Coordinates of C-alpha atoms in Angstrom, one line a residue:
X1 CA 0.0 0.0 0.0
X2 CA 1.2 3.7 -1.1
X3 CA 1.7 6.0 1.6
X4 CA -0.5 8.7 2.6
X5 CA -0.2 11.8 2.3
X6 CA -2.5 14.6 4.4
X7 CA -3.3 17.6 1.8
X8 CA -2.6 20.8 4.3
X9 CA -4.1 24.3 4.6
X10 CA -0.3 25.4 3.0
X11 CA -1.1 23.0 -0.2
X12 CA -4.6 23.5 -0.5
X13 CA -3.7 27.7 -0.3
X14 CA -1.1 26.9 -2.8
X15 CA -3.2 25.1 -5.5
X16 CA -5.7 27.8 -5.4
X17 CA -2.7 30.7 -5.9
X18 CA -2.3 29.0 -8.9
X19 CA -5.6 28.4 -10.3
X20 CA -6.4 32.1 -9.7
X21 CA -3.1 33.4 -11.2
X22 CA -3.3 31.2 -14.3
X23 CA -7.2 30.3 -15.0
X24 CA -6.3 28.1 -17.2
X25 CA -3.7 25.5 -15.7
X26 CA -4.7 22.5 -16.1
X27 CA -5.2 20.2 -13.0
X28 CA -2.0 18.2 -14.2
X29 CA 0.3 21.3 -14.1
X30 CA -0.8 22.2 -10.7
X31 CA -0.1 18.7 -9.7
X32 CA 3.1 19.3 -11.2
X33 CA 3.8 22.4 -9.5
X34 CA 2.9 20.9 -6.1
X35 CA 5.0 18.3 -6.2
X36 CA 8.2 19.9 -7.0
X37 CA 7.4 22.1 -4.3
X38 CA 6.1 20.3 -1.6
X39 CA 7.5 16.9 -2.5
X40 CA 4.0 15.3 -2.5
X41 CA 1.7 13.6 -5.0
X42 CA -2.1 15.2 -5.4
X43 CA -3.6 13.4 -7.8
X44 CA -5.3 14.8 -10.5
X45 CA -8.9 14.5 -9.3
X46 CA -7.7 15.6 -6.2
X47 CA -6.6 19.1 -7.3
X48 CA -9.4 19.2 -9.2
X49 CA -11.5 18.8 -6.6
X50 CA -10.0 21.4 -4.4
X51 CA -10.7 23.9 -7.1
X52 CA -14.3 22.6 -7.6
X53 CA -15.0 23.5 -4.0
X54 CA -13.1 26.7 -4.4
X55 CA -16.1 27.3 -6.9
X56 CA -12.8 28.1 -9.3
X57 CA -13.7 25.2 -12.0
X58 CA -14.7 26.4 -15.3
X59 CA -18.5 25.9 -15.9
X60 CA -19.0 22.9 -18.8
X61 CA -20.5 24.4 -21.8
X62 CA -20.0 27.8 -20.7
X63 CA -17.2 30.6 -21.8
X64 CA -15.0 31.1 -18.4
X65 CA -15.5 34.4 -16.3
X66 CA -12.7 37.0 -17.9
X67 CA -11.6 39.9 -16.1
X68 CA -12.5 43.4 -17.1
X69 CA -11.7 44.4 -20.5
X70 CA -11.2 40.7 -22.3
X71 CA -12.4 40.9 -25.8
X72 CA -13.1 37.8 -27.3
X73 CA -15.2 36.6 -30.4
X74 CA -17.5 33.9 -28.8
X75 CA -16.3 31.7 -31.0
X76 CA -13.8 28.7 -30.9
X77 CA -11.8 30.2 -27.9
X78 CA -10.5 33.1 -29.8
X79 CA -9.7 36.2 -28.0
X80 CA -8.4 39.0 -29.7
X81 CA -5.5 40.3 -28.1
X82 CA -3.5 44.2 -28.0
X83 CA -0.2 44.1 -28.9
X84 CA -0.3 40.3 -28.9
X85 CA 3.6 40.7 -30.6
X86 CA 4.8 40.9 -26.9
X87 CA 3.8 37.0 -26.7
X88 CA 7.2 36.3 -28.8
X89 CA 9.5 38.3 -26.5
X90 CA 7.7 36.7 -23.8
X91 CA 8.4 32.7 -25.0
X92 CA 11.6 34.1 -25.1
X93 CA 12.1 35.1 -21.5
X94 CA 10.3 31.6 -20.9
X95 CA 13.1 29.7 -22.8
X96 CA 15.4 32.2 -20.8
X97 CA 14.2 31.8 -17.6
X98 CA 15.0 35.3 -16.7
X99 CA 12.2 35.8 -14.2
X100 CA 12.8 32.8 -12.4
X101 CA 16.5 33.3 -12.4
X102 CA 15.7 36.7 -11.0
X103 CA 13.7 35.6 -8.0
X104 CA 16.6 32.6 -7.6
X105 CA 19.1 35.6 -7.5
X106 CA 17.5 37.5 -5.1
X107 CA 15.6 34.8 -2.7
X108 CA 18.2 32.7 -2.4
X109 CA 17.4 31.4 0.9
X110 CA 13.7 30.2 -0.4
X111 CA 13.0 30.8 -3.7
X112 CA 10.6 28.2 -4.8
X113 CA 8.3 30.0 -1.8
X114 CA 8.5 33.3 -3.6
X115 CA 8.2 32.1 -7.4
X116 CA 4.4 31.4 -7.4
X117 CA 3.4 34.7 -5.5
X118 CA 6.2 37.3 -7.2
X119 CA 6.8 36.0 -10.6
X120 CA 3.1 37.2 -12.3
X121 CA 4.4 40.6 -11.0
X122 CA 7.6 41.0 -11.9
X123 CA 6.5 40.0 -15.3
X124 CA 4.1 42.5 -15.4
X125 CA 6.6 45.0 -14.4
X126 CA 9.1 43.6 -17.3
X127 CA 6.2 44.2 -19.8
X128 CA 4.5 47.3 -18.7
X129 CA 6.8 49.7 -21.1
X130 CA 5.6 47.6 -23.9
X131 CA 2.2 48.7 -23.7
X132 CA 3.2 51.9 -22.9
X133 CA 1.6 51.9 -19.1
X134 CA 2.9 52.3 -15.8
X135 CA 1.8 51.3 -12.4
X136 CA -0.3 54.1 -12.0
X137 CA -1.8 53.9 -14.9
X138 CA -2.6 50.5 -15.1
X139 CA -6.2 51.1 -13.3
X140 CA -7.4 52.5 -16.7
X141 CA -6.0 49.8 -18.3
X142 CA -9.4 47.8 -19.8
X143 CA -7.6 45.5 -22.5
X144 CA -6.7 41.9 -22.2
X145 CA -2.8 41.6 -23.5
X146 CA -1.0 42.6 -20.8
X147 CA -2.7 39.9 -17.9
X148 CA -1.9 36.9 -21.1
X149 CA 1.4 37.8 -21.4
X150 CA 2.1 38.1 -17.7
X151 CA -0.2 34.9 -16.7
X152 CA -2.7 36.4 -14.4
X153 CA -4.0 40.0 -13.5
X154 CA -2.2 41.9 -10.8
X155 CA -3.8 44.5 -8.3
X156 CA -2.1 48.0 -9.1
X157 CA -1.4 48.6 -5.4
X158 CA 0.2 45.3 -4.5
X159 CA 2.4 45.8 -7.8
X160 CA 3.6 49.2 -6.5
X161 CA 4.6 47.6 -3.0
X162 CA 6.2 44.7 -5.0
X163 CA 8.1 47.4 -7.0
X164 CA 9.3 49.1 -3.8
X165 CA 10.2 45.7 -2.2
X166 CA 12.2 44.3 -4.7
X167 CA 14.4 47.6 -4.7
X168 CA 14.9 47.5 -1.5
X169 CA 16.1 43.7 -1.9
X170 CA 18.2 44.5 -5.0
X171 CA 19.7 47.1 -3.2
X172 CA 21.2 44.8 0.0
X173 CA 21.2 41.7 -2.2
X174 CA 24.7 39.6 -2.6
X175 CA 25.3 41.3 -6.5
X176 CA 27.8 38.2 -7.0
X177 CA 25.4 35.9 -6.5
X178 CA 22.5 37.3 -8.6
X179 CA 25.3 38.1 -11.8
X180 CA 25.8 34.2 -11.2
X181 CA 22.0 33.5 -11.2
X182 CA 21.7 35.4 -13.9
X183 CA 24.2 34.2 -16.5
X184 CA 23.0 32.7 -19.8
X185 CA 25.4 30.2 -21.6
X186 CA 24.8 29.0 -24.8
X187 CA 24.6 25.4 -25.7
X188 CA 26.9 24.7 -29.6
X189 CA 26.4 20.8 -29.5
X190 CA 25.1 18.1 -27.7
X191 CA 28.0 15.1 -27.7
X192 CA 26.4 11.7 -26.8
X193 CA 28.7 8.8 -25.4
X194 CA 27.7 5.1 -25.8
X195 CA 28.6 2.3 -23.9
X196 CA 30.2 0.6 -26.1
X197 CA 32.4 3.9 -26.8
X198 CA 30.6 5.0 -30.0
X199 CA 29.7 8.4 -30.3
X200 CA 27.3 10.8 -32.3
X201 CA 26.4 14.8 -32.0
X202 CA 22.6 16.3 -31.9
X203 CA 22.9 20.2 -32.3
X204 CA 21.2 22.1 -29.6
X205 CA 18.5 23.0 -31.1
X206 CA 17.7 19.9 -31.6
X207 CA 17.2 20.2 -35.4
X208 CA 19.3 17.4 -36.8
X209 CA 22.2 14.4 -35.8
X210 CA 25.5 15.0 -37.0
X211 CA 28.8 13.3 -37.0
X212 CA 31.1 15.4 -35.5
X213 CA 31.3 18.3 -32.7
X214 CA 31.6 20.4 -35.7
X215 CA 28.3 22.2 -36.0
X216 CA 27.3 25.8 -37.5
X217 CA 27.7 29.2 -34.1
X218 CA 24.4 29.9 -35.9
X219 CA 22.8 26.9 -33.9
X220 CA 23.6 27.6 -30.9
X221 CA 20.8 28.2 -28.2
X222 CA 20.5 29.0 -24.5
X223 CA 21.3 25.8 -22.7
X224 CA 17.8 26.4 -21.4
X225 CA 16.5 25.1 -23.9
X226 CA 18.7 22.6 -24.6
X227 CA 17.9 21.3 -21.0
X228 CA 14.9 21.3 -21.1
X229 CA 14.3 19.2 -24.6
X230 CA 17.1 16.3 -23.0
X231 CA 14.5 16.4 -20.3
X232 CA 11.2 15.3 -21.7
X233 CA 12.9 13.3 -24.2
X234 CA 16.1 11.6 -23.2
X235 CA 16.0 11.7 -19.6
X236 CA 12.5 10.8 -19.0
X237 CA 11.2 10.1 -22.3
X238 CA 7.6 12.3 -22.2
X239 CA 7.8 13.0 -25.8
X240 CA 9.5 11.6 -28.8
X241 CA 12.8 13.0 -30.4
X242 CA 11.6 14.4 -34.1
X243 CA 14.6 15.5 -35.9
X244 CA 13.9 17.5 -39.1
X245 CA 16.7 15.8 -40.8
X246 CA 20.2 13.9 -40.8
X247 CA 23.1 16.7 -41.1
X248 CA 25.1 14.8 -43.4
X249 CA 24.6 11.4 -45.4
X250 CA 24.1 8.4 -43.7
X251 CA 26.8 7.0 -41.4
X252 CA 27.9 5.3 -38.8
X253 CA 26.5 7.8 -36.0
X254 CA 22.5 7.2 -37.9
X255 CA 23.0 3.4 -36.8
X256 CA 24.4 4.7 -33.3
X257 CA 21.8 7.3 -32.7
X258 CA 18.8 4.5 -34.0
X259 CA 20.4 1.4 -31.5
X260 CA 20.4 3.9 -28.5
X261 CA 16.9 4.8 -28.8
X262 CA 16.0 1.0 -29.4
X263 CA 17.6 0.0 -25.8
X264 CA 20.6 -2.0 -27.2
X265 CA 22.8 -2.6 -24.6
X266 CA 25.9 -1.7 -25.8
X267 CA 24.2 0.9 -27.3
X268 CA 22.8 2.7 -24.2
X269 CA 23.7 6.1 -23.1
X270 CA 26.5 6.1 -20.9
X271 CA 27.2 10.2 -20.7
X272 CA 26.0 13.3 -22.1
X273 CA 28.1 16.4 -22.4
X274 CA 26.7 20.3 -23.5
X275 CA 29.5 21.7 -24.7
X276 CA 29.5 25.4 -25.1
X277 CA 31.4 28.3 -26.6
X278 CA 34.8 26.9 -25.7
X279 CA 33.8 25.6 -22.5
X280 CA 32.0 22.3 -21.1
X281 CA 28.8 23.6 -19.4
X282 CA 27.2 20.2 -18.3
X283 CA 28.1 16.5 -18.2
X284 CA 24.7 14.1 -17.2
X285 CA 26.2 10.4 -16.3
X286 CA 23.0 9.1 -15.1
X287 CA 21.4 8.6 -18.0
X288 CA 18.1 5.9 -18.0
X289 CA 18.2 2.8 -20.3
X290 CA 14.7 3.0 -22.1
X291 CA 13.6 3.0 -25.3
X292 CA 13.0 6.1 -26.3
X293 CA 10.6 6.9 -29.3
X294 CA 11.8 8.7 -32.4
X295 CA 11.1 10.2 -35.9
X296 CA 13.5 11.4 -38.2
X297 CA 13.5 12.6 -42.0
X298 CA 15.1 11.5 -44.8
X299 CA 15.3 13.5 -48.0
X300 CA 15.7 12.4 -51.4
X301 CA 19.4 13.6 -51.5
X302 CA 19.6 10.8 -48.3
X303 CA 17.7 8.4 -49.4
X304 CA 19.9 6.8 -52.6
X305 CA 21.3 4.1 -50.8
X306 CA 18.5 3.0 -48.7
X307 CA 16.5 -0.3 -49.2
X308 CA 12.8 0.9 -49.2
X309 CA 9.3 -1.2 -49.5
X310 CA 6.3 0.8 -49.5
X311 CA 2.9 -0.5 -49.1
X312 CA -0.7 0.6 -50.4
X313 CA -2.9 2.3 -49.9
X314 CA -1.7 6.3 -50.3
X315 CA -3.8 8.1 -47.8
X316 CA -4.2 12.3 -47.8
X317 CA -3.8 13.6 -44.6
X318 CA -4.2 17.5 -43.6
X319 CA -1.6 19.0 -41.9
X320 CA -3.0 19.9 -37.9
X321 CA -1.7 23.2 -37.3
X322 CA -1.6 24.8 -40.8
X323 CA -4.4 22.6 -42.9
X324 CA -1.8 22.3 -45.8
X325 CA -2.3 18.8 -47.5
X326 CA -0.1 15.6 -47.5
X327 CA -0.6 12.5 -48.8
X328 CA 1.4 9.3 -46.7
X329 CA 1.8 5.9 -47.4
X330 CA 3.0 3.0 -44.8
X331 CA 6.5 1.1 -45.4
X332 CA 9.9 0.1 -44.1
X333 CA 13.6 0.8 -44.8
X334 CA 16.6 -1.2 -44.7
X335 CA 20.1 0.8 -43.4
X336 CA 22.3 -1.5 -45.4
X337 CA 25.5 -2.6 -43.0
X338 CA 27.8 -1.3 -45.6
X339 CA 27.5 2.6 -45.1
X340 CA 25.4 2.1 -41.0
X341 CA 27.9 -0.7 -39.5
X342 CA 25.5 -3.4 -39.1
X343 CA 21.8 -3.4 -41.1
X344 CA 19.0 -1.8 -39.4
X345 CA 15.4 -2.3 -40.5
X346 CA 12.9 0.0 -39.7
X347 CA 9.4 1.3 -40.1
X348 CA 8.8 4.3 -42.1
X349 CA 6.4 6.5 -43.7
X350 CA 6.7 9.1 -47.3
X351 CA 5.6 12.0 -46.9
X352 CA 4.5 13.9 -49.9
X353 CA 2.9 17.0 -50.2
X354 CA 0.2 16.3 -52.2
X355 CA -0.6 13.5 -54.0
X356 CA 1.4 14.4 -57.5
X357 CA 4.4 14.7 -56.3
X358 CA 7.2 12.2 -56.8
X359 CA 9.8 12.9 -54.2
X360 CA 8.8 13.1 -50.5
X361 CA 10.6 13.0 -47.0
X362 CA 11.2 9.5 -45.4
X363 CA 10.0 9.5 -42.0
X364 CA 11.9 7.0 -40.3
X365 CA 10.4 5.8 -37.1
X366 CA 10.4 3.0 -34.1
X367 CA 7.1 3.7 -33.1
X368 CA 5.2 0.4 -33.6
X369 CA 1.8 0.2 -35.9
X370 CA -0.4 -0.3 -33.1
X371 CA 1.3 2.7 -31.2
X372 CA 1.0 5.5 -33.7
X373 CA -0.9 4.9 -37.7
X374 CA 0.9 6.2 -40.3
X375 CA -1.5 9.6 -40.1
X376 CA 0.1 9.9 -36.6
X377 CA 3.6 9.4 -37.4
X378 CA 3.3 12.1 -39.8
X379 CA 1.5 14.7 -37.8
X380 CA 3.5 14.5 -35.2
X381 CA 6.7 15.2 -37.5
X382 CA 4.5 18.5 -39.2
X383 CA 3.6 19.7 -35.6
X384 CA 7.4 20.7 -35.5
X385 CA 8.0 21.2 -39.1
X386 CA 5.6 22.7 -39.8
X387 CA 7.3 23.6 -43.8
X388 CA 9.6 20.3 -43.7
X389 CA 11.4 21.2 -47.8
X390 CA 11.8 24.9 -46.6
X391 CA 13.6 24.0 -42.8
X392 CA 15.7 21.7 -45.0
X393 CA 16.8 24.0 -47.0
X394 CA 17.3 26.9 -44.7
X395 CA 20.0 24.2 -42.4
X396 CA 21.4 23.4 -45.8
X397 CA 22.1 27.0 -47.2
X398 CA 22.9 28.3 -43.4
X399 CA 25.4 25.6 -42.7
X400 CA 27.8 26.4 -45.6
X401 CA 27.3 30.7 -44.3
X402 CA 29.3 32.2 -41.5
X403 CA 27.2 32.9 -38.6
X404 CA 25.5 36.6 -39.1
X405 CA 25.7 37.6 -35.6
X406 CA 27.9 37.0 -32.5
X407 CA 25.9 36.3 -29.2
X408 CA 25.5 38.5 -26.6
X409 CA 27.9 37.7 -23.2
X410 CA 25.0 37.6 -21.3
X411 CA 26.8 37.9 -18.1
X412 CA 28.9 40.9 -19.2
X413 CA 25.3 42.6 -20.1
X414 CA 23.4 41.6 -16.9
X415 CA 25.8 41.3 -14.3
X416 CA 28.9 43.8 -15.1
X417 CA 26.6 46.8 -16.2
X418 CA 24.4 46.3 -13.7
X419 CA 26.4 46.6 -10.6
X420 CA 29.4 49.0 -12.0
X421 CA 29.4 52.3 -11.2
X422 CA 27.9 54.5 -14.4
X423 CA 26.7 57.5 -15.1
X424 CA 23.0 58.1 -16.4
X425 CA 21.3 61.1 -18.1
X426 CA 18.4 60.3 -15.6
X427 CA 17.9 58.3 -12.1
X428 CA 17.2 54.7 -12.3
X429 CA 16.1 52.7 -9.1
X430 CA 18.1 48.9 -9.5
X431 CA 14.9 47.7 -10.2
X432 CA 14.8 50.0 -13.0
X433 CA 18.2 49.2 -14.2
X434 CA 17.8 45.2 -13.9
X435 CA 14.5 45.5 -16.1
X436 CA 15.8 47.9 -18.6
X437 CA 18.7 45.7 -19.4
X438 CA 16.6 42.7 -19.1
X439 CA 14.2 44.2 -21.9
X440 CA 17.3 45.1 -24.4
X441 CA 18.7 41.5 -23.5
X442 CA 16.0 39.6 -24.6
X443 CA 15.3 42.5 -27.5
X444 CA 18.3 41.2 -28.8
X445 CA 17.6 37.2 -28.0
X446 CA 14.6 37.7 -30.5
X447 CA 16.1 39.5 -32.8
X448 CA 19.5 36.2 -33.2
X449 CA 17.2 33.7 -32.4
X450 CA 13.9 34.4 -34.5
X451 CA 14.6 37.3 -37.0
X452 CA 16.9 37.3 -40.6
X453 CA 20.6 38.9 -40.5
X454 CA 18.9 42.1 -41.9
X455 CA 16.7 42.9 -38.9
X456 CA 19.8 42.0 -36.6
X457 CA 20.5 46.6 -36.9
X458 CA 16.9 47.4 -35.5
X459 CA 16.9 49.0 -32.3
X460 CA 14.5 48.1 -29.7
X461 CA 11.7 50.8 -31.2
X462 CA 12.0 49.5 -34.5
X463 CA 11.0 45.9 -33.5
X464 CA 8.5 47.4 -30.9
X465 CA 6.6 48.8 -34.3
X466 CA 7.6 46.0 -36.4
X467 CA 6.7 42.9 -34.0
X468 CA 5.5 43.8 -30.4
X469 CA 2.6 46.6 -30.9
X470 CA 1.0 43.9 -33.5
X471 CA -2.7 43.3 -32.4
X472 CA -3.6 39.5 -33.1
X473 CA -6.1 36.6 -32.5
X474 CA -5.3 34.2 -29.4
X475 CA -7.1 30.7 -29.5
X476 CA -6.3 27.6 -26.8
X477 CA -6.3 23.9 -27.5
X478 CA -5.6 21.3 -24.9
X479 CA -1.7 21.9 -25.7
X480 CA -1.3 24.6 -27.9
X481 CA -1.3 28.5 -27.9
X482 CA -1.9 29.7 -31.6
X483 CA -1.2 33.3 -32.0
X484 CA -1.9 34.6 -35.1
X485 CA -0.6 38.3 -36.0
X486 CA -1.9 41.5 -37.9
X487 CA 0.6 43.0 -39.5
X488 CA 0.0 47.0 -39.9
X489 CA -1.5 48.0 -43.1
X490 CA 2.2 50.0 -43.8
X491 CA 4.1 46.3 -43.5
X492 CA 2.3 45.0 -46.1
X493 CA 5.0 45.9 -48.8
X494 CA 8.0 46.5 -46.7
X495 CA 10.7 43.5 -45.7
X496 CA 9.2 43.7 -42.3
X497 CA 6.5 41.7 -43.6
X498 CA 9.2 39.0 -44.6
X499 CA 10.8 39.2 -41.8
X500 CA 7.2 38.3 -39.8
X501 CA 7.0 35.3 -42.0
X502 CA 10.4 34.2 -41.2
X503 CA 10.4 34.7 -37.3
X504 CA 6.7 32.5 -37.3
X505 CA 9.5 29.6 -38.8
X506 CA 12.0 29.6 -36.6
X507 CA 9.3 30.4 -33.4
X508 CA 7.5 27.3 -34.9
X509 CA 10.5 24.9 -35.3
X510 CA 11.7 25.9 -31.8
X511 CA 9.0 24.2 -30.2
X512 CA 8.1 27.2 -27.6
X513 CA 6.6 26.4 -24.2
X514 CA 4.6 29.3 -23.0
X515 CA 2.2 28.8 -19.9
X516 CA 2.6 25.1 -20.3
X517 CA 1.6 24.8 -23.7
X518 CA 3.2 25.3 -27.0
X519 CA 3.2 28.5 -28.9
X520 CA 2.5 28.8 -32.3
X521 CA 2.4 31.9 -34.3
X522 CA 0.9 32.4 -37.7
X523 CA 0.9 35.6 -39.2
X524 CA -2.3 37.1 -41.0
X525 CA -1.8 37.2 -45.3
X526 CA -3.8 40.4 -46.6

């Protein structure tokens, strides 16, 4: 029999803090949340329940209480949004993790207390200059942006005392401690070590499997993401690894990277290393041995030397986040031994768009028939690639061009100009300071991560009109944000318009968490 755990007045207090700063956290997430801070399992039905008596549930076939100033169309869960733009800087601090870094720097002695109750408001304070408000003004405030972005609507009076508080905390903090806290590193590859002393690379972006450490400065990423993706799918194996592509041709590291995932013993994970700019940031030697579900494509380029059987019928499938139409058919492929090391049979699926076309992408897969149908297999690959022959080809053409920008020092930026003596043309609190440089810092994360070299000159009020005062059209699914952009009626003929297209891509690729859900952002074609 399980032990038993008594739900206290602290956990019950603590699941409805949640429920009434995020209304729409799902009773799985809470669980979630009170288990990493308690270190107790509530069930499910057992949060949901406490909510239910709370009279917090959402009524069943009604739309949820919003508050003041939400306008929605009463249709399919759309709400259209001010300046919903912001959303993209905000995934970004969520990839970051600059908030919660924040409140680590400056709680040190209990920050997991603080993060539930402080981080809606510090948001809020992040993202107030971005819809041109400040605290005293935020009473008149009637739109619905602003409490999205931040997670939950914040009383103007208790933001003000937050404000003053955490001056007065920045101000007698330990400053080596929170530059420490605060420091960014960014992930250039992903080195995987096998028992057996084989090896193979996964970039950190998790984009395709290469045969050497010597992958592209251009896909680099913040190791928070990078930690967070060996998470769900190496370490614990929530979701499936979907690789757009191999790097190269087939090799020896394909047959490597396929036996590992199958739970071959002398194939199993023995370390993994992120290796930085010129530095080793983290080594994980506990690694599970699982079998560890997987998709990967194969383009035509790859696919010469392959052994494939396909198998009737071809079956048209729509895309599920942009409707575009595929057609996929069932088969298998055979990895001879002469270019993989020993022959590897596995299940795979074309995947054509449309049903004229010859060529298609091989989706190579171990997920058994009666796990996932072909339909599956494939919608699960286009719900990262969303544009499959374009992602290709932008790795292909990017890998053989320099990188276009260098990446911020992000501890130079948030630690050493923070704290060193400077002069100002006005007076800035610290809290000012910190929240100034954090806006330009992840101003600048958007701009390398999700925007073309030519936006990489625009200062922050360029993308401000270009990207962040965007209005836009918010609808929720059971695990998806879509956001879909207006572009001003000036953009319409400009690059900026382009450049829009571009950064919905790369946001779309990168698999962007955002309130527990993933964000995807279409932009609106006149």
């Amino acid at each position: 029999m399980g032990v038993i755990y008594k739900i206290t007045d602290k956990i019950i207090s603590f699941i409805l803090e949640q429920k009434k700063a995020s209304s729409f956290l799902s009773c799985r997430k809470i669980s979630e949340l009170v288990f990493k801070k308690f270190k107790i399992n509530v069930s499910k039905s057992g949060v949901n329940e406490i909510i239910k008596q709370a009279g917090l549930s959402s009524k069943v076939g009604r739309a949820r209480s919003r508050p003041k100033g939400t306008n929605l169309t009463l249709k399919d869960n759309k709400i259209i949004l001010d300046r919903a733009g912001v959303f993209i800087l905000a995934a970004a601090e969520n990839e970051l993790g600059l908030v919660d870094r924040l409140i680590q720097g400056l709680f040190c002695e209990k920050p997991s207390r603080k993060m539930g109750k402080i981080a809606p408001g510090l948001r809020t304070l992040l993202y107030l200059p971005l819809f041109d408000l400040t605290i005293d003004k935020l009473s008149s405030y009637d739109k619905q942006g602003l409490w999205e972005v931040t997670g939950g609507r914040v009383n103007p009076a208790s933001l003000a005392k937050l404000a003053n508080d955490l001056n007065a905390r920045m101000q007698s903090c330990d400053k080596t401690k929170l530059a420490e806290k605060l420091e960014i590193k960014l992930a250039k590859n992903l080195h995987f070590g096998l028992i057996d002393g084989s090896i193979f690379y996964i970039d950190p972006q998790f984009r395709a499997l290469w045969p050497s450490a010597d992958i592209p400065d251009n896909l680099s990423v913040s190791h928070c993401f990078t930690d967070s993706y060996i998470k769900n799918t190496i370490l614990e194996a929530k979701q499936p690894i979907i690789l757009l592509s191999l790097a190269k041709n087939i090799g020896p590291e394909t047959a490597n990277f396929i036996l590992s995932c199958q739970g071959a013993e002398s194939k199993s994970i023995s370390r993994m290393v992120i290796h930085g700019l010129g530095q080793e940031l983290k080594k994980i030697v506990y690694i599970p041995a699982v079998k560890r579900n997987f998709i990967f494509g194969l383009f035509p380029t790859q696919q010469a030397r392959l052994r494939i059987k396909l198998f009737p019928p071809i079956k048209a499938i729509t895309a599920p986040i942009n409707a575009k139409e595929y057609s996929v058919q069932e088969g298998e492929v055979i990895f001879p031994q002469l270019i993989v090391s020993q022959e590897i049979k596995l299940r795979c699926v074309l995947l054509k768009e449309g049903p004229g076309v010859k060529q298609g992408v091989l989706l190579a897969t171990n997920f058994a028939t009666q796990e996932k149908s072909k339909e599956d297999v494939a919608a699960l690959y286009l719900r990262r690639w969303l544009k499959p022959w374009d992602s290709f080809a932008y790795i292909v053409n990017g890998f053989s061009q320099p990188p276009q920008f260098i990446y911020h020092n992000y501890i130079n930026i948030m630690a050493l100009a923070i704290w060193k003596a400077k002069p100002l043309p006005y007076r800035l609190n610290e809290l000012d300071k910190i929240l100034n440089l954090a806006r330009d810092n992840l101003n600048t994360y958007v701009k390398q991560r999700y925007l073309p070299g030519e936006c990489q000159s625009w200062d922050f009020l360029q993308l401000k009109r270009v990207l962040y005062e965007l209005a836009g059209q918010r609808s929720m699914e059971r695990d998806l944000i879509s956001l879909e952009l207006s572009p001003h009626a000036d953009q319409q003929d400009k690059g900026a318009l382009e450049s829009l297209y571009y950064a919905a891509e790369r946001i779309n690729e990168s698999s962007l968490m955002f309130l527990g859900k993933r964000l995807i952002l279409k932009v609106k074609k006149a």
